[in-house]
Amino acid sequence: MKVRRDAPPMRLSPCLLFLLVFDAGAADSSACAGCHAGIWRQWRDTPMARSSGVAGEARIETFGKAAFSNARGTAQYSVSPKFTLRFAQAGVEGERALNYFLGAGNTGRSYLTSVDGFFFQAPVAYYRARAAWDLSPGYERAEEVNLARETGPGCLRCHVTGLRPVEGASNGFSAPPWRENGVGCERCHGGGEDHIRGNQSAIVNPAKLTGEARDSVCAQCHLPGAVEIAKAGNAPPYVPGARLSDSVAIFVLAGEDREANINGHFEQLSRSLCMRSSGGKLWCGTCHRVHATTSAKEKPAFYRQQCLACHAEKPCTAATSVRAAKGDDCVACHMTQRASETVQHAAVTDHRIPRLPRAPSRAAVNASLTPFGGEQADDRELGLAYASVALQENNRAWGLRAFELLRKESAANPRDAKVASSLAQLYDRMNRDEDACRLYETAVGLDPNAAAAKVNLAACRAKQGKVDEALALWSEVLKLNPSMETARLNYAVALFRTGRKNEAKASLNEALRFNPASRRARELLAGLQ
Ligand code: HEC
Ligand code: HEC
Ligand code: HEC
Ligand code: HEC
Ligand code: HEC
Ligand code: HEC
Ligand code: HEC
């Protein structure tokens, strides 16, 4: 697929969506409405169905508190009712349209901006409880207005249906970037074309699946884990009905304190005595009706009914009078909620279903990675997983573990691009340039789309004095990833050093088009002038 460089910032228009409803051979949820009207109408109102869309549509936002600044007051922001973000920082002012939202808004919403079809997470978010706009999680302490936090499939995959990424680009998408807002029918039921044509059995009903295949339907989005590693070779992407572990290995953190680190609904539920003792009967769908919304008033009775399906015979041992005081609301005592004001992905409701409310414990320090649900992971997956968390968290112990595993793996399988690239990054951290550069070269040779490895290989070449080779590599990466700032700035500096001043300037201006307040780009540009 080609990226149109001259395309205006796009918006997902309803008519475009309609035209593309059947592209990629999948059916839009409205195609199910004709025969399942009742389910479709209820589903439309659920948070999952409303989990993404065009900013300004499906409004929950108010604009009474829409001007704010960062912690030290060095960057100012405001958002207008037309969803235009204005920013000012050290003499630089500008504005950018917020194009899309992520999140139905139970706790809040994040926003995406796009330039030429390349997507970024906006530095601002809307917080429901405070009815206020403020900095996004992770930006609170940022000194600089950063409009270039790249947003790719890794972020969007759980919030939309029919994502349309541009091959090889880390944050580029076709127009429109996805077929359908929110979690559509096909995300849980699989493709429905044959079913629509009259083959009633050609559709997945999650409730008729068992074990991992059933749990995978929800786990594809509700089990983020600590790190996820795609299976080697030509593992098929996950589709409902299959087992998630055939496509990816999901690792969670297990510490000495077994209660630590459990954040997500899946991890918590798997620790509950209910799940461990129910012989595979208890799953997400036991308590959650995903097509429908249950009102706050109906919830206590609704959930009690689910509990009593298993607990009617051996009832609660708390005194009846105590329970009566709580309206015999099982969940009020056994699945308590902790406050969450921020937009985040941790469970709010305690899915460990304990006898007595328990405070969530803090993360253990030297936690180790284990595959979720007792699955087996091979050394390649474990090595890649440790490398990923080690590089993110700058953790030496994990880095050593990764190094040991990946070095063996790389010797046994020298043609594995991911292994080569991860091991190269570990060597990089150890300042072993020669080994790092050799492996970056291997990775790029095996996978020409390996952007990160290519950027680093270019840096190797520049250091080795092979500037023309470096320039060629950076330029290749920038074609598919024009907003990659580090590559762009390095490219500009190298151009300047080889006497190509005007091209260097153009490259820096291009960086500023994506990220107008970039201090490094501005400083370099000032240096050229
Ligand atoms: C032409 C009519 C028609 C359309 C369109 C249609 N269905 Fe169905 N569907 C049926 C009929 C008939 C049944 C069987 C009776 C029932 O359960 O209502 C069924 C059953 C199902 C079942 C239960 C299957 C089982 O084994 O328990 C699911 C799930 C389902 N449909 C999902 C969908 C989804 C998702 C779409 C859109 C992609 C869709 N249907 C579109 C007619 C249709
Ligand atoms: C394609 C990804 C995806 C799949 C598949 C998925 N979910 Fe969700 N789910 C989400 C997202 C995203 C949200 C957050 C919605 C929001 O508030 O924006 C969510 C929210 C929820 C919520 C809280 C909101 C509510 O409705 O009360 C529940 C409960 C839930 N999901 C249950 C399930 C269950 C059960 C399954 C499996 C049958 C499932 N989900 C499958 C992505 C998914
Ligand atoms: C692995 C799947 C997954 C990924 C990836 C993911 N989310 Fe979510 N997101 C969820 C689920 C599930 C929820 C529902 C709440 C929960 O589970 O805590 C949610 C909730 C949210 C909410 C709050 C919604 C509300 O109604 O309050 C926002 C905002 C959000 N996500 C933004 C993002 C952004 C931005 C990214 C990318 C940087 C992202 N999410 C990546 C699954 C995902
Ligand atoms: C988040 C996951 C999810 C989404 C999205 C979803 N479903 Fe379902 N669907 C389920 C689950 C789980 C069941 C099984 C419910 C049960 O019987 O416990 C189910 C059951 C069904 C059934 C058969 C049983 C019944 O309740 O009649 C039909 C038909 C169906 N879904 C249609 C749809 C249609 C149409 C859409 C989109 C408008 C849709 N579903 C969206 C998860 C989902
Ligand atoms: C699918 C069946 C099932 C469902 C549904 C279920 N449980 Fe359980 N639960 C069990 C089993 C089995 C045990 C093990 C003890 C026993 O045999 O009673 C258990 C144990 C418990 C315990 C004791 C926990 C401990 O650590 O000592 C509590 C409390 C509990 N359940 C509460 C609930 C509540 C509240 C609900 C509803 C929100 C619920 N359960 C739903 C099957 C279930
Ligand atoms: C024993 C019943 C039960 C089971 C099983 C269960 N949940 Fe829940 N869940 C609840 C209750 C109760 C709430 C809080 C009330 C509400 O939001 O409706 C909740 C809330 C949620 C929410 C909203 C955010 C939060 O933490 O409050 C999400 C998302 C969710 N559950 C996902 C899941 C997933 C995924 C599974 C399967 C791994 C699952 N649940 C299994 C009872 C259950
Ligand atoms: C007022 C709070 C409260 C309410 C409401 C409540 N429980 Fe409990 N429950 C407790 C406490 C406290 C214990 C532990 C008592 C003890 O140690 O004997 C307990 C124990 C249990 C146990 C463990 C029993 C065993 O054999 O060890 C189960 C199962 C249980 N509750 C289920 C339920 C269910 C189902 C409901 C709703 C019908 C419910 N509870 C309502 C507070 C409550």
mmCIF file of N, CA, C and O and ligand atoms in Angstrom, residues 222 265-266 269 282-284 287-288 299 303 331 335 337 347-349 351 353, ligand 6:
data_model
loop_
_atom_site.group_PDB
_atom_site.id
_atom_site.type_symbol
_atom_site.label_atom_id
_atom_site.label_comp_id
_atom_site.label_asym_id
_atom_site.label_seq_id
_atom_site.Cartn_x
_atom_site.Cartn_y
_atom_site.Cartn_z
ATOM 1 N N HIS A 222 -8.400 -8.304 26.881
ATOM 2 C CA HIS A 222 -8.452 -8.071 28.325
ATOM 3 C C HIS A 222 -7.284 -8.691 29.083
ATOM 4 O O HIS A 222 -7.273 -8.695 30.300
ATOM 5 N N HIS A 265 -7.934 -8.052 34.773
ATOM 6 C CA HIS A 265 -9.076 -8.886 35.134
ATOM 7 C C HIS A 265 -8.759 -10.369 35.020
ATOM 8 O O HIS A 265 -9.146 -11.161 35.855
ATOM 9 N N PHE A 266 -8.047 -10.733 33.950
ATOM 10 C CA PHE A 266 -7.732 -12.145 33.757
ATOM 11 C C PHE A 266 -6.816 -12.682 34.847
ATOM 12 O O PHE A 266 -7.049 -13.738 35.416
ATOM 13 N N LEU A 269 -8.786 -12.883 38.148
ATOM 14 C CA LEU A 269 -9.793 -13.938 38.191
ATOM 15 C C LEU A 269 -9.133 -15.317 38.289
ATOM 16 O O LEU A 269 -9.638 -16.212 38.977
ATOM 17 N N LEU A 282 -16.283 -21.355 35.332
ATOM 18 C CA LEU A 282 -16.334 -19.897 35.485
ATOM 19 C C LEU A 282 -15.479 -19.204 34.423
ATOM 20 O O LEU A 282 -14.308 -19.529 34.250
ATOM 21 N N TRP A 283 -16.053 -18.245 33.737
ATOM 22 C CA TRP A 283 -15.289 -17.421 32.789
ATOM 23 C C TRP A 283 -15.910 -16.035 32.763
ATOM 24 O O TRP A 283 -16.910 -15.780 33.445
ATOM 25 N N CYS A 284 -15.322 -15.144 31.980
ATOM 26 C CA CYS A 284 -15.797 -13.763 31.937
ATOM 27 C C CYS A 284 -17.298 -13.707 31.631
ATOM 28 O O CYS A 284 -18.044 -12.908 32.191
ATOM 29 N N CYS A 287 -20.443 -13.776 34.300
ATOM 30 C CA CYS A 287 -20.995 -12.607 34.978
ATOM 31 C C CYS A 287 -21.304 -11.445 34.037
ATOM 32 O O CYS A 287 -22.059 -10.558 34.398
ATOM 33 N N HIS A 288 -20.682 -11.414 32.871
ATOM 34 C CA HIS A 288 -20.858 -10.248 31.993
ATOM 35 C C HIS A 288 -21.716 -10.567 30.786
ATOM 36 O O HIS A 288 -21.435 -11.515 30.054
ATOM 37 N N LYS A 299 -27.658 -3.847 39.017
ATOM 38 C CA LYS A 299 -26.428 -4.623 39.154
ATOM 39 C C LYS A 299 -26.381 -5.572 40.357
ATOM 40 O O LYS A 299 -26.051 -6.741 40.184
ATOM 41 N N TYR A 303 -25.778 -9.499 39.606
ATOM 42 C CA TYR A 303 -24.576 -10.266 39.942
ATOM 43 C C TYR A 303 -24.866 -11.338 40.997
ATOM 44 O O TYR A 303 -24.296 -12.428 40.967
ATOM 45 N N VAL A 331 -21.391 -8.646 45.682
ATOM 46 C CA VAL A 331 -20.270 -7.945 45.082
ATOM 47 C C VAL A 331 -19.751 -6.813 45.977
ATOM 48 O O VAL A 331 -18.557 -6.541 46.039
ATOM 49 N N MET A 335 -16.285 -8.242 45.873
ATOM 50 C CA MET A 335 -15.606 -7.681 44.697
ATOM 51 C C MET A 335 -15.615 -6.159 44.820
ATOM 52 O O MET A 335 -16.312 -5.461 44.098
ATOM 53 N N GLN A 337 -14.374 -2.190 44.926
ATOM 54 C CA GLN A 337 -13.745 -1.364 43.895
ATOM 55 C C GLN A 337 -12.741 -0.421 44.521
ATOM 56 O O GLN A 337 -12.959 0.074 45.614
ATOM 57 N N ALA A 347 -7.441 -3.276 36.607
ATOM 58 C CA ALA A 347 -8.790 -3.584 37.055
ATOM 59 C C ALA A 347 -9.178 -2.659 38.205
ATOM 60 O O ALA A 347 -8.382 -2.398 39.103
ATOM 61 N N VAL A 348 -10.385 -2.175 38.183
ATOM 62 C CA VAL A 348 -10.902 -1.333 39.249
ATOM 63 C C VAL A 348 -11.620 -2.227 40.262
ATOM 64 O O VAL A 348 -11.480 -2.065 41.461
ATOM 65 N N THR A 349 -12.363 -3.178 39.726
ATOM 66 C CA THR A 349 -13.115 -4.097 40.578
ATOM 67 C C THR A 349 -12.257 -5.322 40.877
ATOM 68 O O THR A 349 -11.657 -5.893 39.966
ATOM 69 N N HIS A 351 -11.236 -8.641 40.988
ATOM 70 C CA HIS A 351 -11.650 -9.908 40.384
ATOM 71 C C HIS A 351 -10.989 -11.120 41.046
ATOM 72 O O HIS A 351 -11.075 -12.234 40.531
ATOM 73 N N ILE A 353 -12.021 -12.025 43.913
ATOM 74 C CA ILE A 353 -13.184 -12.492 44.683
ATOM 75 C C ILE A 353 -12.763 -13.068 46.044
ATOM 76 O O ILE A 353 -13.029 -14.241 46.351
HETATM 77 C C1 HEC B 6 -17.843 -13.509 39.324
HETATM 78 C C2 HEC B 6 -18.325 -12.492 38.453
HETATM 79 C C3 HEC B 6 -17.358 -11.869 37.459
HETATM 80 C C4 HEC B 6 -16.537 -12.533 36.582
HETATM 81 C C5 HEC B 6 -16.363 -14.019 36.391
HETATM 82 C C6 HEC B 6 -15.863 -11.514 35.825
HETATM 83 N N1 HEC B 6 -16.283 -10.274 36.216
HETATM 84 FE FE1 HEC B 6 -15.700 -8.487 35.442
HETATM 85 N N2 HEC B 6 -16.840 -7.493 36.799
HETATM 86 C C7 HEC B 6 -17.642 -8.093 37.739
HETATM 87 C C8 HEC B 6 -18.239 -7.068 38.558
HETATM 88 C C9 HEC B 6 -19.198 -7.324 39.717
HETATM 89 C C10 HEC B 6 -17.783 -5.822 38.075
HETATM 90 C C11 HEC B 6 -18.083 -4.428 38.615
HETATM 91 C C12 HEC B 6 -19.475 -3.969 38.337
HETATM 92 C C13 HEC B 6 -19.664 -3.486 36.975
HETATM 93 O O1 HEC B 6 -18.839 -2.713 36.484
HETATM 94 O O2 HEC B 6 -20.661 -3.870 36.366
HETATM 95 C C14 HEC B 6 -16.908 -6.137 36.953
HETATM 96 C C15 HEC B 6 -16.261 -5.183 36.184
HETATM 97 C C16 HEC B 6 -15.473 -5.454 35.070
HETATM 98 C C17 HEC B 6 -14.881 -4.462 34.195
HETATM 99 C C18 HEC B 6 -15.012 -2.947 34.335
HETATM 100 C C19 HEC B 6 -13.773 -2.358 35.001
HETATM 101 C C20 HEC B 6 -13.647 -2.679 36.456
HETATM 102 O O3 HEC B 6 -12.613 -3.249 36.860
HETATM 103 O O4 HEC B 6 -14.580 -2.366 37.233
HETATM 104 C C21 HEC B 6 -14.192 -5.144 33.239
HETATM 105 C C22 HEC B 6 -13.373 -4.552 32.108
HETATM 106 C C23 HEC B 6 -14.348 -6.556 33.517
HETATM 107 N N3 HEC B 6 -15.133 -6.713 34.631
HETATM 108 C C24 HEC B 6 -13.762 -7.542 32.751
HETATM 109 C C25 HEC B 6 -13.833 -8.890 33.066
HETATM 110 C C26 HEC B 6 -13.112 -9.920 32.357
HETATM 111 C C27 HEC B 6 -12.186 -9.679 31.186
HETATM 112 C C28 HEC B 6 -13.425 -11.105 32.943
HETATM 113 C C29 HEC B 6 -12.858 -12.473 32.638
HETATM 114 C C30 HEC B 6 -11.424 -12.593 32.865
HETATM 115 C C31 HEC B 6 -14.354 -10.816 34.026
HETATM 116 N N4 HEC B 6 -14.558 -9.477 34.076
HETATM 117 C C32 HEC B 6 -14.937 -11.770 34.836
HETATM 118 C C33 HEC B 6 -17.842 -9.450 37.903
HETATM 119 C C34 HEC B 6 -17.203 -10.453 37.221
#
